[in-house]
Short mmCIF file of C-alpha atoms and ligand atoms in Angstrom, two decimals:
data_model
loop_
_atom_site.label_atom_id
_atom_site.label_comp_id
_atom_site.label_asym_id
_atom_site.label_seq_id
_atom_site.Cartn_x
_atom_site.Cartn_y
_atom_site.Cartn_z
CA UNK A 1 -49.77 -304.91 162.50
CA UNK A 2 -52.45 -302.74 163.32
CA UNK A 3 -52.69 -298.84 163.48
CA UNK A 4 -53.32 -299.38 167.23
CA UNK A 5 -54.18 -301.54 169.62
CA UNK A 6 -57.11 -300.50 171.66
CA UNK A 7 -58.99 -297.69 170.89
CA UNK A 8 -61.20 -295.62 172.17
CA UNK A 9 -63.89 -293.92 169.59
CA UNK A 10 -66.34 -291.20 170.09
CA UNK A 11 -69.31 -292.79 169.34
CA UNK A 12 -73.03 -291.30 168.35
CA UNK A 13 -74.75 -294.73 167.14
CA UNK A 14 -75.34 -293.44 163.84
CA UNK A 15 -74.34 -295.26 160.40
CA UNK A 16 -70.75 -293.82 159.93
CA UNK A 17 -69.62 -293.59 163.94
CA UNK A 18 -71.12 -297.25 163.85
CA UNK A 19 -69.11 -298.22 160.11
CA UNK A 20 -65.93 -297.15 161.98
CA UNK A 21 -65.74 -300.34 164.41
CA UNK A 22 -66.11 -302.72 162.15
CA UNK A 23 -64.28 -300.55 159.80
CA UNK A 24 -60.71 -300.26 162.31
CA UNK A 25 -61.01 -303.89 163.05
CA UNK A 26 -61.14 -304.92 159.50
CA UNK A 27 -59.03 -302.41 157.90
CA UNK A 28 -56.53 -301.01 160.10
CA UNK A 29 -55.93 -304.09 162.55
CA UNK A 30 -57.24 -302.27 165.22
CA UNK A 31 -57.48 -305.13 168.56
CA UNK A 32 -60.06 -303.55 171.02
CA UNK A 33 -62.31 -300.70 170.71
CA UNK A 34 -64.28 -299.23 173.44
CA UNK A 35 -66.60 -296.82 172.50
CA UNK A 36 -67.35 -293.74 174.11
CA UNK A 37 -71.11 -291.64 173.58
CA UNK A 38 -71.27 -288.34 175.47
CA UNK A 39 -74.95 -287.18 176.50
CA UNK A 40 -74.91 -283.48 175.66
CA UNK A 41 -78.54 -283.02 176.04
CA UNK A 42 -78.64 -283.94 172.03
CA UNK A 43 -81.98 -285.72 173.09
CA UNK A 44 -81.04 -289.72 171.69
CA UNK A 45 -81.74 -292.62 173.78
CA UNK A 46 -78.40 -293.49 175.04
CA UNK A 47 -79.54 -297.19 176.43
CA UNK A 48 -80.13 -298.47 172.74
CA UNK A 49 -76.47 -296.57 171.84
CA UNK A 50 -75.06 -298.63 174.32
CA UNK A 51 -76.40 -301.83 173.36
CA UNK A 52 -75.25 -300.77 169.39
CA UNK A 53 -71.90 -300.18 170.13
CA UNK A 54 -71.58 -303.92 171.60
CA UNK A 55 -73.48 -305.54 168.89
CA UNK A 56 -70.97 -303.51 166.31
CA UNK A 57 -67.96 -305.08 168.16
CA UNK A 58 -66.70 -302.52 170.48
CA UNK A 59 -65.58 -304.39 173.80
CA UNK A 60 -66.76 -302.07 176.29
CA UNK A 61 -69.66 -298.82 175.22
CA UNK A 62 -69.56 -295.89 177.96
CA UNK A 63 -72.23 -293.99 178.43
CA UNK A 64 -71.64 -290.23 179.66
CA UNK A 65 -73.85 -287.75 181.03
CA UNK A 66 -71.37 -284.54 180.86
CA UNK A 67 -74.65 -282.27 180.80
CA UNK A 68 -73.86 -280.11 183.65
CA UNK A 69 -70.12 -279.60 182.99
CA UNK A 70 -70.69 -278.74 179.03
CA UNK A 71 -73.15 -275.95 180.49
CA UNK A 72 -70.79 -274.88 183.39
CA UNK A 73 -67.30 -275.04 181.91
CA UNK A 74 -67.95 -274.85 178.41
CA UNK A 75 -71.34 -272.73 177.81
CA UNK A 76 -70.84 -270.49 179.98
CA UNK A 77 -67.03 -269.08 179.70
CA UNK A 78 -68.36 -268.37 175.86
CA UNK A 79 -71.22 -266.46 177.30
CA UNK A 80 -68.89 -264.26 179.32
CA UNK A 81 -67.02 -263.58 176.53
CA UNK A 82 -69.69 -262.90 174.54
CA UNK A 83 -68.44 -264.96 171.79
CA UNK A 84 -69.57 -264.59 168.63
CA UNK A 85 -68.23 -266.09 165.34
CA UNK A 86 -68.08 -263.80 162.75
CA UNK A 87 -70.50 -261.66 164.98
CA UNK A 88 -73.31 -264.43 164.92
CA UNK A 89 -73.00 -268.14 165.96
CA UNK A 90 -72.85 -268.69 169.24
CA UNK A 91 -70.44 -271.68 168.49
CA UNK A 92 -73.15 -274.42 170.09
CA UNK A 93 -71.71 -277.22 168.21
CA UNK A 94 -67.96 -275.95 168.61
CA UNK A 95 -68.08 -275.30 172.18
CA UNK A 96 -68.91 -279.55 173.09
CA UNK A 97 -66.07 -281.00 170.94
CA UNK A 98 -63.32 -280.03 173.81
CA UNK A 99 -65.28 -281.63 176.07
CA UNK A 100 -65.80 -284.64 174.05
CA UNK A 101 -61.96 -284.63 173.53
CA UNK A 102 -61.50 -284.19 176.87
CA UNK A 103 -63.28 -287.20 177.87
CA UNK A 104 -61.89 -289.68 174.75
CA UNK A 105 -58.66 -288.54 176.59
CA UNK A 106 -59.20 -289.07 179.76
CA UNK A 107 -60.63 -292.88 179.22
CA UNK A 108 -57.90 -293.74 177.12
CA UNK A 109 -55.49 -292.91 179.61
CA UNK A 110 -57.47 -294.78 181.84
CA UNK A 111 -58.08 -298.12 179.66
CA UNK A 112 -54.39 -297.99 178.43
CA UNK A 113 -55.71 -297.58 174.90
CA UNK A 114 -52.82 -296.06 172.51
CA UNK A 115 -55.33 -294.29 170.30
CA UNK A 116 -58.30 -292.25 169.50
CA UNK A 117 -60.52 -292.33 166.78
CA UNK A 118 -64.04 -289.96 166.21
CA UNK A 119 -65.78 -290.28 162.93
CA UNK A 120 -65.30 -286.53 161.13
CA UNK A 121 -64.91 -286.03 157.67
CA UNK A 122 -62.26 -284.26 156.17
CA UNK A 123 -64.13 -281.04 155.17
CA UNK A 124 -65.48 -279.75 158.38
CA UNK A 125 -64.52 -277.66 161.46
CA UNK A 126 -65.09 -280.36 164.18
CA UNK A 127 -61.89 -282.77 162.98
CA UNK A 128 -60.07 -279.80 163.77
CA UNK A 129 -61.44 -279.39 166.85
CA UNK A 130 -61.23 -282.94 167.71
CA UNK A 131 -57.71 -283.46 166.89
CA UNK A 132 -56.05 -280.38 167.74
CA UNK A 133 -58.06 -280.61 171.65
CA UNK A 134 -56.65 -284.25 171.91
CA UNK A 135 -52.96 -283.71 170.79
CA UNK A 136 -53.30 -280.51 173.48
CA UNK A 137 -54.38 -283.14 176.28
CA UNK A 138 -52.14 -285.97 175.45
CA UNK A 139 -49.65 -285.27 172.68
CA UNK A 140 -48.76 -288.82 172.36
CA UNK A 141 -52.29 -290.51 172.14
CA UNK A 142 -52.47 -291.52 168.11
CA UNK A 143 -55.69 -289.86 166.55
CA UNK A 144 -57.68 -292.35 164.26
CA UNK A 145 -60.35 -290.76 162.01
CA UNK A 146 -61.34 -293.56 158.99
CA UNK A 147 -64.24 -291.87 157.79
CA UNK A 148 -61.28 -288.71 156.41
CA UNK A 149 -59.88 -292.04 154.10
CA UNK A 150 -62.07 -294.42 153.30
CA UNK A 151 -63.42 -292.14 150.57
CA UNK A 152 -67.10 -294.11 150.52
CA UNK A 153 -70.54 -292.40 149.45
CA UNK A 154 -73.15 -292.76 152.26
CA UNK A 155 -74.72 -295.46 150.10
CA UNK A 156 -71.26 -297.69 150.20
CA UNK A 157 -70.96 -296.44 154.47
CA UNK A 158 -73.93 -298.26 154.36
CA UNK A 159 -73.26 -301.38 152.64
CA UNK A 160 -70.55 -301.24 154.44
CA UNK A 161 -71.73 -301.59 157.12
CA UNK A 162 -74.41 -304.29 156.54
CA UNK A 163 -71.51 -306.85 155.62
CA UNK A 164 -70.68 -306.70 159.45
CA UNK A 165 -74.71 -306.90 160.57
CA UNK A 166 -75.01 -303.12 160.97
CA UNK A 167 -78.56 -302.17 160.03
CA UNK A 168 -79.27 -299.60 157.64
CA UNK A 169 -81.19 -296.47 158.59
CA UNK A 170 -84.72 -297.59 159.32
CA UNK A 171 -86.38 -294.17 158.56
CA UNK A 172 -84.84 -292.37 155.37
CA UNK A 173 -82.32 -290.24 156.70
CA UNK A 174 -82.77 -286.92 156.18
CA UNK A 175 -81.62 -284.77 153.25
CA UNK A 176 -79.78 -281.93 156.17
CA UNK A 177 -76.82 -283.00 158.11
CA UNK A 178 -78.00 -282.10 161.82
CA UNK A 179 -75.46 -281.45 164.47
CA UNK A 180 -77.27 -280.98 168.19
CA UNK A 181 -77.16 -280.65 171.81
CA UNK A 182 -78.62 -278.34 174.80
CA UNK A 183 -77.45 -275.51 173.67
CA UNK A 184 -78.62 -275.61 169.62
CA UNK A 185 -79.17 -277.25 166.54
CA UNK A 186 -76.98 -276.66 163.80
CA UNK A 187 -78.47 -277.60 160.22
CA UNK A 188 -76.83 -278.01 156.56
CA UNK A 189 -76.46 -279.79 153.19
CA UNK A 190 -79.95 -281.09 151.22
CA UNK A 191 -81.73 -278.00 149.53
CA UNK A 192 -79.72 -275.61 152.20
CA UNK A 193 -76.32 -275.99 149.88
CA UNK A 194 -78.01 -273.45 147.67
CA UNK A 195 -77.58 -269.86 149.91
CA UNK A 196 -79.91 -267.87 148.06
CA UNK A 197 -83.59 -270.72 149.13
CA UNK A 198 -84.94 -270.24 151.99
CA UNK A 199 -84.98 -272.35 154.84
CA UNK A 200 -87.69 -275.22 155.00
CA UNK A 201 -89.98 -274.19 158.23
CA UNK A 202 -89.26 -278.25 158.86
CA UNK A 203 -86.23 -278.05 159.92
CA UNK A 204 -86.83 -275.87 163.04
CA UNK A 205 -87.46 -277.74 166.22
CA UNK A 206 -86.38 -275.70 168.69
CA UNK A 207 -87.90 -272.21 167.68
CA UNK A 208 -91.34 -271.80 166.36
CA UNK A 209 -92.69 -269.91 162.91
CA UNK A 210 -93.67 -266.43 163.74
CA UNK A 211 -97.48 -267.21 163.00
CA UNK A 212 -97.18 -269.50 165.55
CA UNK A 213 -96.06 -267.43 168.31
CA UNK A 214 -97.94 -266.58 171.24
CA UNK A 215 -99.98 -262.70 170.52
CA UNK A 216 -99.06 -261.93 173.81
CA UNK A 217 -95.73 -260.80 175.02
CA UNK A 218 -93.50 -262.65 177.15
CA UNK A 219 -91.32 -260.81 179.87
CA UNK A 220 -88.45 -262.49 181.19
CA UNK A 221 -85.69 -261.49 183.77
CA UNK A 222 -82.29 -263.18 184.13
CA UNK A 223 -80.33 -263.06 186.66
CA UNK A 224 -75.93 -263.10 186.37
CA UNK A 225 -73.37 -263.59 188.89
CA UNK A 226 -69.56 -262.50 188.06
CA UNK A 227 -70.99 -262.60 184.59
CA UNK A 228 -72.37 -266.40 185.32
CA UNK A 229 -75.89 -266.61 184.27
CA UNK A 230 -77.65 -267.62 187.56
CA UNK A 231 -81.88 -267.31 187.67
CA UNK A 232 -84.73 -267.09 185.27
CA UNK A 233 -87.49 -264.76 186.48
CA UNK A 234 -86.10 -264.87 190.19
CA UNK A 235 -86.09 -268.36 190.47
CA UNK A 236 -82.29 -270.05 191.25
CA UNK A 237 -81.95 -272.72 188.89
CA UNK A 238 -78.86 -275.25 188.20
CA UNK A 239 -77.03 -274.30 184.81
CA UNK A 240 -78.77 -277.30 182.99
CA UNK A 241 -82.38 -276.05 183.94
CA UNK A 242 -81.73 -272.67 183.14
CA UNK A 243 -80.49 -273.71 179.47
CA UNK A 244 -83.25 -276.24 178.96
CA UNK A 245 -86.10 -273.50 180.44
CA UNK A 246 -84.58 -270.35 178.57
CA UNK A 247 -84.81 -272.37 174.81
CA UNK A 248 -88.29 -273.65 175.58
CA UNK A 249 -88.90 -270.15 176.29
CA UNK A 250 -87.70 -268.17 174.09
CA UNK A 251 -87.94 -270.67 171.26
CA UNK A 252 -91.81 -270.01 171.44
CA UNK A 253 -91.91 -267.05 170.85
CA UNK A 254 -89.54 -267.75 167.34
CA UNK A 255 -86.40 -266.07 168.19
CA UNK A 256 -82.78 -267.85 168.01
CA UNK A 257 -82.50 -268.53 164.47
CA UNK A 258 -79.29 -267.65 162.11
CA UNK A 259 -78.93 -268.12 158.92
CA UNK A 260 -75.25 -267.22 157.56
CA UNK A 261 -72.27 -268.08 155.61
CA UNK A 262 -69.64 -269.17 157.90
CA UNK A 263 -65.74 -269.44 156.51
CA UNK A 264 -64.70 -272.83 157.91
CA UNK A 265 -61.21 -273.66 159.02
CA UNK A 266 -60.25 -275.49 156.02
CA UNK A 267 -61.51 -272.69 154.04
CA UNK A 268 -64.46 -273.18 152.65
CA UNK A 269 -67.70 -271.41 152.92
CA UNK A 270 -70.36 -272.98 153.67
CA UNK A 271 -74.53 -272.31 154.39
CA UNK A 272 -75.51 -273.45 157.97
CA UNK A 273 -78.83 -272.80 159.47
CA UNK A 274 -78.78 -272.50 163.99
CA UNK A 275 -81.14 -272.51 166.62
CA UNK A 276 -79.85 -271.67 169.78
CA UNK A 277 -82.32 -269.91 171.77
CA UNK A 278 -81.04 -269.70 175.19
CA UNK A 279 -77.66 -269.03 174.02
CA UNK A 280 -78.50 -266.58 171.88
CA UNK A 281 -80.53 -264.58 174.53
CA UNK A 282 -77.94 -264.90 177.34
CA UNK A 283 -74.93 -263.30 175.42
CA UNK A 284 -76.99 -260.45 174.71
CA UNK A 285 -78.48 -260.21 178.51
CA UNK A 286 -74.67 -260.38 179.51
CA UNK A 287 -73.10 -258.16 177.19
CA UNK A 288 -76.40 -255.16 178.26
CA UNK A 289 -75.53 -256.17 182.08
CA UNK A 290 -71.75 -255.32 180.69
CA UNK A 291 -72.92 -252.07 179.74
CA UNK A 292 -74.52 -250.94 183.27
CA UNK A 293 -71.37 -252.36 185.09
CA UNK A 294 -68.38 -251.86 183.36
CA UNK A 295 -66.06 -248.52 182.40
CA UNK A 296 -65.99 -247.81 178.95
CA UNK A 297 -62.32 -248.61 178.38
CA UNK A 298 -62.71 -252.23 179.63
CA UNK A 299 -66.06 -252.88 177.48
CA UNK A 300 -64.36 -251.14 174.20
CA UNK A 301 -61.11 -253.33 175.15
CA UNK A 302 -63.25 -256.60 175.72
CA UNK A 303 -64.41 -256.48 172.51
CA UNK A 304 -61.32 -257.72 170.44
CA UNK A 305 -60.75 -259.98 173.03
CA UNK A 306 -64.01 -261.91 172.56
CA UNK A 307 -63.86 -261.75 169.00
CA UNK A 308 -60.13 -263.57 169.69
CA UNK A 309 -62.23 -265.50 171.85
CA UNK A 310 -64.46 -266.96 169.97
CA UNK A 311 -62.24 -267.65 166.78
CA UNK A 312 -59.73 -269.97 169.37
CA UNK A 313 -63.77 -272.20 170.27
CA UNK A 314 -64.54 -272.01 166.14
CA UNK A 315 -61.00 -273.03 165.32
CA UNK A 316 -60.29 -275.71 167.81
CA UNK A 317 -57.77 -273.80 170.75
CA UNK A 318 -59.87 -274.69 173.36
CA UNK A 319 -57.33 -275.82 175.46
CA UNK A 320 -54.33 -273.39 174.51
CA UNK A 321 -52.52 -271.14 175.99
CA UNK A 322 -53.51 -268.03 174.33
CA UNK A 323 -57.30 -268.96 175.74
CA UNK A 324 -56.35 -269.79 179.23
CA UNK A 325 -54.58 -266.02 179.16
CA UNK A 326 -57.85 -264.74 177.81
CA UNK A 327 -59.92 -266.19 180.30
CA UNK A 328 -57.89 -264.65 183.01
CA UNK A 329 -58.80 -261.59 181.68
CA UNK A 330 -62.28 -262.05 181.11
CA UNK A 331 -62.52 -263.58 184.70
CA UNK A 332 -61.36 -259.98 186.01
CA UNK A 333 -63.73 -258.12 183.83
CA UNK A 334 -66.62 -260.55 185.79
CA UNK A 335 -66.32 -259.19 188.83
CA UNK A 336 -68.81 -256.73 188.92
CA UNK A 337 -71.43 -258.59 186.50
CA UNK A 338 -73.75 -259.16 188.66
CA UNK A 339 -77.40 -258.03 188.45
CA UNK A 340 -80.43 -258.45 186.74
CA UNK A 341 -81.81 -258.08 182.53
CA UNK A 342 -85.33 -257.64 181.84
CA UNK A 343 -86.35 -259.21 177.93
CA UNK A 344 -89.51 -258.65 176.50
CA UNK A 345 -90.28 -261.58 173.93
CA UNK A 346 -92.69 -261.09 170.92
CA UNK A 347 -93.37 -262.03 167.78
CA UNK A 348 -89.28 -263.17 167.09
CA UNK A 349 -87.86 -260.29 168.80
CA UNK A 350 -85.89 -260.57 172.19
CA UNK A 351 -85.79 -256.88 173.16
CA UNK A 352 -83.99 -255.94 176.17
CA UNK A 353 -86.40 -253.45 178.05
CA UNK A 354 -84.47 -252.62 181.41
CA UNK A 355 -81.08 -254.25 183.66
CA UNK A 356 -80.05 -253.06 187.34
CA UNK A 357 -76.97 -253.84 189.04
CA UNK A 358 -75.85 -253.00 192.75
CA UNK A 359 -72.34 -252.25 191.19
CA UNK A 360 -74.15 -250.68 188.32
CA UNK A 361 -71.88 -246.96 187.81
CA UNK A 362 -74.83 -245.46 185.62
CA UNK A 363 -74.95 -242.34 187.59
CA UNK A 364 -78.56 -240.92 187.76
CA UNK A 365 -77.24 -237.24 188.98
CA UNK A 366 -74.79 -236.86 186.18
CA UNK A 367 -76.90 -238.69 183.38
CA UNK A 368 -80.04 -236.47 184.10
CA UNK A 369 -81.48 -233.60 181.97
CA UNK A 370 -83.56 -232.94 184.98
CA UNK A 371 -82.81 -229.56 187.74
CA UNK A 372 -80.77 -231.90 189.52
CA UNK A 373 -77.93 -232.77 187.65
CA UNK A 374 -74.64 -232.65 189.47
CA UNK A 375 -72.18 -232.35 186.26
CA UNK A 376 -70.20 -229.52 186.00
CA UNK A 377 -70.58 -228.19 182.30
CA UNK A 378 -68.09 -225.76 182.48
CA UNK A 379 -65.05 -228.56 182.95
CA UNK A 380 -66.46 -229.46 179.45
CA UNK A 381 -64.91 -226.46 178.29
CA UNK A 382 -61.33 -227.00 179.37
CA UNK A 383 -61.50 -230.39 178.40
CA UNK A 384 -62.70 -230.27 175.02
CA UNK A 385 -60.27 -227.70 174.94
CA UNK A 386 -57.59 -230.02 175.34
CA UNK A 387 -58.75 -232.95 173.93
CA UNK A 388 -59.15 -231.18 170.02
CA UNK A 389 -55.62 -229.21 170.44
CA UNK A 390 -53.52 -231.95 168.46
CA UNK A 391 -56.33 -231.87 165.70
CA UNK A 392 -56.57 -228.04 165.86
CA UNK A 393 -52.75 -227.80 165.80
CA UNK A 394 -52.84 -230.07 162.51
CA UNK A 395 -55.19 -228.41 160.66
CA UNK A 396 -53.51 -224.93 161.12
CA UNK A 397 -50.67 -226.46 159.63
CA UNK A 398 -52.47 -228.79 156.48
CA UNK A 399 -55.68 -227.00 155.89
CA UNK A 400 -55.30 -223.26 155.49
N1 LIG B 501 -70.94 -275.20 161.15
C1 LIG B 501 -70.93 -275.33 162.28
C2 LIG B 501 -69.29 -275.82 163.53
O1 LIG B 501 -68.50 -275.78 162.56
C3 LIG B 501 -71.46 -276.80 162.55
C4 LIG B 501 -70.74 -277.86 162.67
C5 LIG B 501 -71.62 -279.77 162.44
N2 LIG B 501 -72.97 -279.21 161.65
C6 LIG B 501 -73.90 -279.79 161.08
N3 LIG B 501 -74.62 -279.68 160.65
N4 LIG B 501 -73.79 -280.92 161.15
O2 LIG B 501 -69.38 -275.57 164.65
#
């Protein structure tokens, strides 16, 4: 008896997930393997990937284009939540995992599989995200993670694959570990493992070096409706196009890089480089539009929610009751977050230079220092008397 009969494997076409196919069959006695490759805009050609899985021994090789769902149902909620893990990482990799998990579970149910599998190792965050999301969606499905157990080095993995006719990578594989999708690129390992070294320029693909950026600034106008990004420079765009075009424009001015040491779920600190031009600018613009349309109390309270929300995404709890409850809160706050934000891109900066909204609660007649000021200055006196009362009384007792 093997560990499972029929398995749906998350497949990327790379060496590790390819080796998972014979490994599951030979070592773990799996009878049938269906592979599933999700097209999240990673830019790989998916035709060859489909064929490769079949050559490696899969009985069925599925490819699903889920770019639109990815942006609409995963990236946009994170933007409405201004979700930044540890205040910096916009979760471009993390957001893809619950979607892939959902696809795996759907296919497993459709094909009557008794397990799903992924190629994550035991050190990263992605294993946590896959496992938690899968078990939240279908607690009865077995989860197989061969790479977490097989203990093979990269060379051994390649050699194992060759025994079963899996071609080793043609080009000398990059020293970096790279994850990419529509939202961004995550780059780690190799020389980046030394936190004191500057990342080599060649790791970047979505953002230009400042020396190569245009010498003239470029202005962007991003439109939001109820917190959802909907337009660029006055033109309504579907979610995928909006991200694609924004990545291009923002990255062209050298905006969107992050170099950080982050705290992984498994307790390890790791150095990661990110490129996420569109996502970072959208979060910044969205937060700015909130400052025009939400009352202070809501904004201040929401900040705590945002941090929790980012942690839930990072830690694999996308499909959790707390996340759903926070979604309801965020949804309510976004009812008035409609309007436009103007951004000036220049030499590595994306500066917000203006915002406007039909729901603006910025009151010019209250804010002005001019002669048409409507604010009742005398009312401030009574307010300050009452507001300061408790500290005044305390000071009389304790400070004199
Ligand atoms: N640290 C990021 C995260 O946990 C990215 C993980 C994948 N990174 C990579 N370079 N393969 O979301």
